[in-house]
Coordinates of C-alpha atoms in Angstrom, one line a residue:
X1 CA 122.8 80.3 96.7
X2 CA 123.4 82.1 93.3
X3 CA 124.8 79.4 91.5
X4 CA 122.1 76.5 92.9
X5 CA 119.3 79.1 91.5
X6 CA 121.0 79.7 88.1
X7 CA 121.6 75.8 87.9
X8 CA 117.9 74.9 88.5
X9 CA 116.9 77.5 86.1
X10 CA 119.2 76.6 83.7
X11 CA 118.1 72.8 83.9
X12 CA 114.9 73.8 82.0
X13 CA 116.5 76.2 79.5
X14 CA 117.8 73.9 76.7
X15 CA 114.2 73.5 74.9
X16 CA 114.1 77.2 74.8
X17 CA 117.5 78.0 73.6
X18 CA 116.4 78.3 69.9
X19 CA 113.9 80.9 71.1
X20 CA 115.2 83.1 73.8
X21 CA 118.6 84.1 75.1
X22 CA 119.7 82.5 78.2
X23 CA 119.5 85.8 80.2
X24 CA 116.1 86.5 79.4
X25 CA 115.0 83.1 80.4
X26 CA 116.4 83.6 83.7
X27 CA 114.9 87.0 83.8
X28 CA 111.7 85.3 83.0
X29 CA 111.9 82.4 85.4
X30 CA 112.7 84.6 88.3
X31 CA 110.1 87.0 87.1
X32 CA 107.5 83.9 86.9
X33 CA 108.6 82.7 90.7
X34 CA 108.1 86.2 92.1
X35 CA 104.5 86.6 90.0
X36 CA 103.7 83.3 91.5
X37 CA 104.8 84.4 94.9
X38 CA 102.5 87.4 94.7
X39 CA 99.5 85.5 93.4
X40 CA 100.0 82.9 96.3
X41 CA 100.4 85.9 99.4
X42 CA 97.7 87.8 97.7
X43 CA 95.3 84.8 97.7
X44 CA 96.2 83.6 101.3
X45 CA 95.8 87.3 102.3
X46 CA 92.8 87.6 100.7
X47 CA 90.9 84.5 102.0
X48 CA 92.7 83.8 105.3
X49 CA 94.4 87.3 106.9
X50 CA 91.4 89.8 105.7
X51 CA 88.1 88.6 106.7
X52 CA 86.1 91.7 106.3
X53 CA 85.4 93.8 103.4
X54 CA 86.7 97.1 105.3
X55 CA 90.0 97.1 106.6
X56 CA 91.4 99.4 109.1
X57 CA 95.1 100.6 108.8
X58 CA 96.0 103.0 111.4
X59 CA 94.2 106.3 110.0
X60 CA 92.4 105.0 107.3
X61 CA 90.4 102.1 105.8
X62 CA 91.0 100.0 103.0
X63 CA 89.1 97.3 101.1
X64 CA 90.1 94.0 101.3
X65 CA 91.5 93.3 98.0
X66 CA 93.7 96.3 98.7
X67 CA 95.0 95.3 102.0
X68 CA 95.8 92.0 100.2
X69 CA 97.5 93.8 97.4
X70 CA 99.6 95.9 100.0
X71 CA 100.6 92.5 102.0
X72 CA 101.6 90.8 98.3
X73 CA 103.8 94.0 97.5
X74 CA 105.3 93.8 101.3
X75 CA 106.3 90.2 100.4
X76 CA 107.4 90.2 96.6
X77 CA 109.4 93.7 96.4
X78 CA 112.3 92.6 98.4
X79 CA 112.1 89.2 97.1
X80 CA 112.2 90.5 93.6
X81 CA 114.9 93.1 94.2
X82 CA 117.3 90.5 95.9
X83 CA 116.7 88.0 92.9
X84 CA 117.2 90.8 90.1
X85 CA 120.4 92.2 92.1
X86 CA 122.3 89.2 93.0
X87 CA 121.0 86.5 90.4
X88 CA 119.5 88.0 87.4
X89 CA 121.7 91.4 86.9
X90 CA 124.8 90.7 88.5
X91 CA 127.1 92.4 86.0
X92 CA 125.6 95.9 86.3
X93 CA 127.8 98.7 87.5
X94 CA 125.3 100.8 89.2
X95 CA 125.7 101.3 92.8
X96 CA 123.1 99.0 95.0
X97 CA 121.8 102.1 96.7
X98 CA 121.0 103.6 93.3
X99 CA 119.4 100.2 92.0
X100 CA 117.4 100.1 95.1
X101 CA 116.1 103.4 94.7
X102 CA 115.3 102.7 90.7
X103 CA 113.9 99.7 91.9
X104 CA 111.5 100.9 94.3
X105 CA 110.3 103.9 92.0
X106 CA 109.7 101.3 89.6
X107 CA 107.6 99.3 92.1
X108 CA 105.7 102.2 93.4
X109 CA 104.7 103.1 89.5
X110 CA 103.3 99.3 89.5
X111 CA 101.2 99.7 92.6
X112 CA 99.9 102.8 91.4
X113 CA 99.1 100.9 88.1
X114 CA 98.0 98.0 89.7
X115 CA 95.9 99.5 92.3
X116 CA 94.0 101.8 89.4
X117 CA 93.9 98.7 87.1
X118 CA 92.9 96.4 89.9
X119 CA 89.6 98.7 91.4
X120 CA 88.7 99.1 87.6
X121 CA 88.6 95.4 87.0
X122 CA 87.0 94.6 90.0
X123 CA 84.4 97.6 90.9
X124 CA 83.5 98.5 87.2
X125 CA 83.7 95.1 85.3
X126 CA 83.1 92.8 88.1
X127 CA 85.8 90.3 87.7
X128 CA 86.6 88.2 90.7
X129 CA 89.8 90.1 92.7
X130 CA 92.4 87.0 92.3
X131 CA 91.6 86.7 88.6
X132 CA 92.0 90.3 88.3
X133 CA 95.4 90.0 90.3
X134 CA 96.8 87.5 87.9
X135 CA 95.5 89.5 84.7
X136 CA 96.8 93.1 86.0
X137 CA 100.1 91.1 86.8
X138 CA 100.6 89.7 83.3
X139 CA 99.8 93.5 81.7
X140 CA 102.7 94.7 84.0
X141 CA 105.0 92.2 83.2
X142 CA 106.2 93.6 80.3
X143 CA 106.4 97.2 81.3
X144 CA 108.7 96.1 84.4
X145 CA 111.3 94.1 82.1
X146 CA 112.0 96.9 80.0
X147 CA 112.3 99.5 82.6
X148 CA 114.6 97.0 85.1
X149 CA 116.6 95.8 81.7
X150 CA 117.2 99.4 80.4
X151 CA 117.1 101.5 83.5
X152 CA 117.2 100.3 87.0
X153 CA 119.9 97.4 86.3
X154 CA 121.3 99.0 83.2
X155 CA 124.5 97.0 81.9
X156 CA 126.6 98.6 79.4
X157 CA 127.2 96.3 76.4
X158 CA 130.4 94.7 76.0
X159 CA 132.9 96.8 73.8
X160 CA 131.2 99.9 74.5
X161 CA 133.6 102.9 75.6
X162 CA 133.4 105.0 78.6
X163 CA 132.8 108.5 77.9
X164 CA 135.7 110.7 78.3
X165 CA 135.8 113.1 80.9

């Protein structure tokens, strides 16, 4: 499956070869598919799953756009982790359970940032929820890349010596 996904991504790489490394292009492509999936899930949940302004979850009530955001993250987080672990950052020496904990930490930060920014854009600036979702996703993408590249799925550079014990 990895080879198929990479073959599809790499088919579109040649025009960008002079501007971006293949690894970063692959990351952007899979990140783009994750982003698009998140937008679609959010839109579907907002328009077809959660039809009232206030949604009751067990012991608390959330706004419709927050419920759609929860649905979005429930689908996108596992999808994104699997793509990053098994397609993009396959040379990482970090153990899978550590990667997962780091990835979940990043997503917890992203959820908080997304929630706060989404509330601000929707409730204070009056911007439509789906447009807000797109804008906030773009703002968080750069932070997520750096966090994943240098921390979650960190890879030692070729030729870098392991520290002596």
